[in-house]
């Protein structure tokens, strides 16, 4: 964890303390962009098994794992997993950002996400933790400011102004996050699936 310095490989949790587990193991090893940098993700490798281990320990009612579409689904004994691939633009965001959400429950419930009838008329390519966005066409800033990156992720532009990170560190934190519109849509869908109101 770049923010708090924790290591999932040393994390343990007693069973039945939490009702749900939500996580996003590093995606670099499964990213389509790995073709441009074959060493991407090699430092930590595939940490999905660690996510699965934590879920197995915690024994929650449900779990959600976020990753790139090319990553494998989470597989935890005793849980049925249903996956959903969503684009941030389908839930109102401006930024093109496609992610897979693996939703695990004991009885195989599915996520019913509210998607917009029309995509946002403004479009921006995916903001990355590295060096600029990936996308199509012209008419967008190929190296957005940290403030623009925050805005495109659904955060206030001054979100990291007081954070003790370098500009490179701030870009990593922002670019590795799930956009807020996408996170809210998934959270509402989980709540509905588990019998709460969205």
mmCIF file of C-alpha atoms in Angstrom:
data_model
loop_
_atom_site.group_PDB
_atom_site.id
_atom_site.type_symbol
_atom_site.label_atom_id
_atom_site.label_comp_id
_atom_site.label_asym_id
_atom_site.label_seq_id
_atom_site.Cartn_x
_atom_site.Cartn_y
_atom_site.Cartn_z
ATOM 1 C CA UNK A 1 0.000 0.000 0.000
ATOM 2 C CA UNK A 2 1.673 3.173 -1.176
ATOM 3 C CA UNK A 3 -0.372 5.387 1.162
ATOM 4 C CA UNK A 4 -0.108 3.624 4.518
ATOM 5 C CA UNK A 5 2.784 1.249 3.953
ATOM 6 C CA UNK A 6 0.822 -1.930 4.690
ATOM 7 C CA UNK A 7 1.383 -5.225 2.920
ATOM 8 C CA UNK A 8 -1.588 -7.468 2.109
ATOM 9 C CA UNK A 9 0.695 -10.488 2.516
ATOM 10 C CA UNK A 10 0.949 -9.720 6.240
ATOM 11 C CA UNK A 11 -2.728 -8.788 6.731
ATOM 12 C CA UNK A 12 -5.029 -11.130 8.627
ATOM 13 C CA UNK A 13 -8.629 -10.740 9.760
ATOM 14 C CA UNK A 14 -10.813 -12.885 12.051
ATOM 15 C CA UNK A 15 -13.922 -14.477 10.503
ATOM 16 C CA UNK A 16 -17.388 -12.891 10.552
ATOM 17 C CA UNK A 17 -16.243 -9.434 11.715
ATOM 18 C CA UNK A 18 -17.103 -7.616 8.470
ATOM 19 C CA UNK A 19 -20.133 -8.149 6.258
ATOM 20 C CA UNK A 20 -18.286 -7.332 3.041
ATOM 21 C CA UNK A 21 -14.807 -7.072 1.551
ATOM 22 C CA UNK A 22 -14.070 -4.627 -1.288
ATOM 23 C CA UNK A 23 -10.635 -4.498 -2.880
ATOM 24 C CA UNK A 24 -8.659 -3.914 -6.024
ATOM 25 C CA UNK A 25 -5.415 -5.887 -6.292
ATOM 26 C CA UNK A 26 -2.779 -4.179 -8.473
ATOM 27 C CA UNK A 27 -3.736 -4.490 -12.118
ATOM 28 C CA UNK A 28 -0.434 -3.839 -13.910
ATOM 29 C CA UNK A 29 0.430 -7.501 -14.426
ATOM 30 C CA UNK A 30 -2.896 -8.018 -16.292
ATOM 31 C CA UNK A 31 -3.152 -4.664 -18.053
ATOM 32 C CA UNK A 32 -3.222 -4.427 -21.837
ATOM 33 C CA UNK A 33 -0.533 -1.744 -21.430
ATOM 34 C CA UNK A 34 1.884 -4.417 -20.193
ATOM 35 C CA UNK A 35 2.721 -4.954 -23.858
ATOM 36 C CA UNK A 36 4.381 -1.511 -23.772
ATOM 37 C CA UNK A 37 6.283 -2.279 -20.568
ATOM 38 C CA UNK A 38 6.879 -6.014 -20.033
ATOM 39 C CA UNK A 39 8.220 -5.352 -16.518
ATOM 40 C CA UNK A 40 4.996 -3.672 -15.355
ATOM 41 C CA UNK A 41 3.658 -5.310 -12.223
ATOM 42 C CA UNK A 42 6.620 -7.631 -11.779
ATOM 43 C CA UNK A 43 7.675 -6.073 -8.464
ATOM 44 C CA UNK A 44 4.594 -7.405 -6.649
ATOM 45 C CA UNK A 45 3.254 -9.890 -9.200
ATOM 46 C CA UNK A 46 -0.268 -11.256 -9.022
ATOM 47 C CA UNK A 47 -1.811 -10.326 -5.669
ATOM 48 C CA UNK A 48 -5.287 -11.664 -6.466
ATOM 49 C CA UNK A 49 -4.518 -14.853 -4.458
ATOM 50 C CA UNK A 50 -3.862 -12.619 -1.429
ATOM 51 C CA UNK A 51 -7.247 -10.926 -1.893
ATOM 52 C CA UNK A 52 -8.861 -14.376 -2.101
ATOM 53 C CA UNK A 53 -7.032 -15.470 1.072
ATOM 54 C CA UNK A 54 -8.345 -12.429 2.983
ATOM 55 C CA UNK A 55 -11.910 -13.113 1.823
ATOM 56 C CA UNK A 56 -11.600 -16.755 2.857
ATOM 57 C CA UNK A 57 -10.349 -15.689 6.292
ATOM 58 C CA UNK A 58 -13.002 -12.993 6.763
ATOM 59 C CA UNK A 59 -15.940 -15.156 5.644
ATOM 60 C CA UNK A 60 -18.066 -12.096 4.741
ATOM 61 C CA UNK A 61 -21.569 -12.161 3.287
ATOM 62 C CA UNK A 62 -20.212 -10.684 0.047
ATOM 63 C CA UNK A 63 -17.070 -9.416 -1.650
ATOM 64 C CA UNK A 64 -16.236 -7.229 -4.633
ATOM 65 C CA UNK A 65 -12.911 -7.321 -6.438
ATOM 66 C CA UNK A 66 -12.124 -4.550 -8.927
ATOM 67 C CA UNK A 67 -9.529 -4.977 -11.670
ATOM 68 C CA UNK A 68 -8.900 -4.566 -15.390
ATOM 69 C CA UNK A 69 -11.027 -6.707 -17.739
ATOM 70 C CA UNK A 70 -8.030 -8.948 -18.532
ATOM 71 C CA UNK A 71 -7.555 -10.025 -14.905
ATOM 72 C CA UNK A 72 -8.973 -13.350 -13.740
ATOM 73 C CA UNK A 73 -12.108 -13.424 -11.599
ATOM 74 C CA UNK A 74 -11.690 -13.890 -7.886
ATOM 75 C CA UNK A 75 -12.236 -17.522 -6.890
ATOM 76 C CA UNK A 76 -13.020 -18.218 -3.230
ATOM 77 C CA UNK A 77 -14.325 -21.590 -1.978
ATOM 78 C CA UNK A 78 -17.924 -21.335 -0.795
ATOM 79 C CA UNK A 79 -18.733 -18.289 -2.947
ATOM 80 C CA UNK A 80 -20.368 -18.004 -6.341
ATOM 81 C CA UNK A 81 -18.851 -15.193 -8.395
ATOM 82 C CA UNK A 82 -20.590 -13.088 -11.015
ATOM 83 C CA UNK A 83 -18.533 -10.581 -12.996
ATOM 84 C CA UNK A 84 -19.541 -7.338 -14.589
ATOM 85 C CA UNK A 85 -17.467 -5.132 -16.903
ATOM 86 C CA UNK A 86 -18.352 -1.439 -16.671
ATOM 87 C CA UNK A 87 -17.121 1.785 -18.212
ATOM 88 C CA UNK A 88 -17.089 4.874 -16.000
ATOM 89 C CA UNK A 89 -18.852 6.726 -18.847
ATOM 90 C CA UNK A 90 -21.856 4.399 -18.552
ATOM 91 C CA UNK A 91 -22.554 5.771 -15.071
ATOM 92 C CA UNK A 92 -22.152 9.453 -15.934
ATOM 93 C CA UNK A 93 -18.386 9.962 -15.799
ATOM 94 C CA UNK A 94 -16.431 11.896 -18.408
ATOM 95 C CA UNK A 95 -13.370 9.659 -18.250
ATOM 96 C CA UNK A 96 -13.178 6.477 -20.322
ATOM 97 C CA UNK A 97 -12.224 3.839 -17.743
ATOM 98 C CA UNK A 98 -13.261 0.213 -18.094
ATOM 99 C CA UNK A 99 -13.062 -2.126 -15.107
ATOM 100 C CA UNK A 100 -14.238 -5.608 -14.161
ATOM 101 C CA UNK A 101 -16.033 -6.136 -10.865
ATOM 102 C CA UNK A 102 -16.173 -9.688 -9.496
ATOM 103 C CA UNK A 103 -19.086 -9.972 -7.032
ATOM 104 C CA UNK A 104 -19.065 -12.988 -4.740
ATOM 105 C CA UNK A 105 -21.907 -14.234 -2.545
ATOM 106 C CA UNK A 106 -22.882 -17.589 -1.100
ATOM 107 C CA UNK A 107 -25.982 -17.818 -3.305
ATOM 108 C CA UNK A 108 -24.755 -16.262 -6.566
ATOM 109 C CA UNK A 109 -26.463 -12.878 -6.476
ATOM 110 C CA UNK A 110 -25.810 -10.462 -9.328
ATOM 111 C CA UNK A 111 -25.085 -6.760 -9.433
ATOM 112 C CA UNK A 112 -27.766 -4.693 -11.133
ATOM 113 C CA UNK A 113 -26.012 -1.400 -11.858
ATOM 114 C CA UNK A 114 -27.963 1.684 -12.890
ATOM 115 C CA UNK A 115 -26.434 2.883 -16.146
ATOM 116 C CA UNK A 116 -27.143 6.158 -17.903
ATOM 117 C CA UNK A 117 -29.376 6.208 -20.960
ATOM 118 C CA UNK A 118 -26.791 8.411 -22.700
ATOM 119 C CA UNK A 119 -23.075 8.698 -22.070
ATOM 120 C CA UNK A 120 -21.655 11.974 -20.840
ATOM 121 C CA UNK A 121 -21.253 14.280 -23.884
ATOM 122 C CA UNK A 122 -17.762 15.189 -22.651
ATOM 123 C CA UNK A 123 -15.107 12.545 -23.204
ATOM 124 C CA UNK A 124 -11.631 12.102 -21.803
ATOM 125 C CA UNK A 125 -9.282 9.111 -22.072
ATOM 126 C CA UNK A 126 -8.270 7.056 -19.061
ATOM 127 C CA UNK A 127 -6.014 8.873 -16.630
ATOM 128 C CA UNK A 128 -3.065 6.743 -15.656
ATOM 129 C CA UNK A 129 -0.734 6.500 -12.702
ATOM 130 C CA UNK A 130 2.185 6.834 -15.106
ATOM 131 C CA UNK A 131 2.780 9.218 -17.951
ATOM 132 C CA UNK A 132 -0.440 10.599 -19.353
ATOM 133 C CA UNK A 133 -3.661 9.057 -20.623
ATOM 134 C CA UNK A 134 -4.402 6.391 -23.155
ATOM 135 C CA UNK A 135 -7.126 7.191 -25.613
ATOM 136 C CA UNK A 136 -8.245 8.211 -29.020
ATOM 137 C CA UNK A 137 -8.460 11.345 -31.086
ATOM 138 C CA UNK A 138 -7.393 14.900 -30.489
ATOM 139 C CA UNK A 139 -8.780 17.752 -28.481
ATOM 140 C CA UNK A 140 -7.751 16.583 -25.017
ATOM 141 C CA UNK A 141 -4.757 17.371 -22.857
ATOM 142 C CA UNK A 142 -2.269 14.521 -23.285
ATOM 143 C CA UNK A 143 -0.700 15.319 -19.924
ATOM 144 C CA UNK A 144 -3.497 16.505 -17.612
ATOM 145 C CA UNK A 145 -2.683 18.403 -14.447
ATOM 146 C CA UNK A 146 -3.089 16.743 -11.058
ATOM 147 C CA UNK A 147 -6.170 18.913 -10.530
ATOM 148 C CA UNK A 148 -7.677 17.707 -13.824
ATOM 149 C CA UNK A 149 -6.857 14.110 -12.933
ATOM 150 C CA UNK A 150 -8.716 14.543 -9.632
ATOM 151 C CA UNK A 151 -11.710 16.065 -11.421
ATOM 152 C CA UNK A 152 -11.790 13.249 -13.994
ATOM 153 C CA UNK A 153 -11.777 10.696 -11.161
ATOM 154 C CA UNK A 154 -14.759 12.503 -9.592
ATOM 155 C CA UNK A 155 -12.755 14.111 -6.791
ATOM 156 C CA UNK A 156 -12.426 17.775 -5.791
ATOM 157 C CA UNK A 157 -9.582 19.392 -7.726
ATOM 158 C CA UNK A 158 -7.792 20.247 -4.472
ATOM 159 C CA UNK A 159 -8.162 16.691 -3.103
ATOM 160 C CA UNK A 160 -4.410 16.104 -2.716
ATOM 161 C CA UNK A 161 -3.214 19.689 -2.339
ATOM 162 C CA UNK A 162 -2.053 19.131 1.238
ATOM 163 C CA UNK A 163 -0.919 15.525 0.809
ATOM 164 C CA UNK A 164 2.799 14.993 1.544
ATOM 165 C CA UNK A 165 3.484 13.369 -1.845
ATOM 166 C CA UNK A 166 5.560 14.367 -4.819
ATOM 167 C CA UNK A 167 3.711 15.206 -8.033
ATOM 168 C CA UNK A 168 4.639 11.735 -9.307
ATOM 169 C CA UNK A 169 3.261 10.174 -6.115
ATOM 170 C CA UNK A 170 0.001 12.110 -6.432
ATOM 171 C CA UNK A 171 -0.391 10.902 -10.018
ATOM 172 C CA UNK A 172 0.088 7.311 -8.842
ATOM 173 C CA UNK A 173 -2.517 7.658 -6.100
ATOM 174 C CA UNK A 174 -5.071 9.248 -8.437
ATOM 175 C CA UNK A 175 -4.406 7.052 -11.463
ATOM 176 C CA UNK A 176 -4.693 3.800 -9.501
ATOM 177 C CA UNK A 177 -8.089 4.657 -8.033
ATOM 178 C CA UNK A 178 -11.597 3.743 -9.111
ATOM 179 C CA UNK A 179 -13.463 6.829 -10.381
ATOM 180 C CA UNK A 180 -16.007 8.052 -7.840
ATOM 181 C CA UNK A 181 -19.036 7.730 -10.197
ATOM 182 C CA UNK A 182 -18.116 4.094 -10.852
ATOM 183 C CA UNK A 183 -17.510 3.381 -7.164
ATOM 184 C CA UNK A 184 -20.847 4.908 -6.170
ATOM 185 C CA UNK A 185 -22.703 2.907 -8.825
ATOM 186 C CA UNK A 186 -21.126 -0.358 -7.639
ATOM 187 C CA UNK A 187 -21.779 0.468 -3.963
ATOM 188 C CA UNK A 188 -25.463 1.138 -4.701
ATOM 189 C CA UNK A 189 -25.723 -2.116 -6.669
ATOM 190 C CA UNK A 190 -24.133 -4.108 -3.815
ATOM 191 C CA UNK A 191 -26.543 -2.553 -1.347
ATOM 192 C CA UNK A 192 -29.519 -3.493 -3.532
ATOM 193 C CA UNK A 193 -28.197 -7.019 -4.118
ATOM 194 C CA UNK A 194 -27.784 -7.583 -0.386
ATOM 195 C CA UNK A 195 -31.296 -6.416 0.429
ATOM 196 C CA UNK A 196 -30.725 -2.773 1.309
ATOM 197 C CA UNK A 197 -32.076 0.302 -0.446
ATOM 198 C CA UNK A 198 -29.795 2.131 -2.850
#
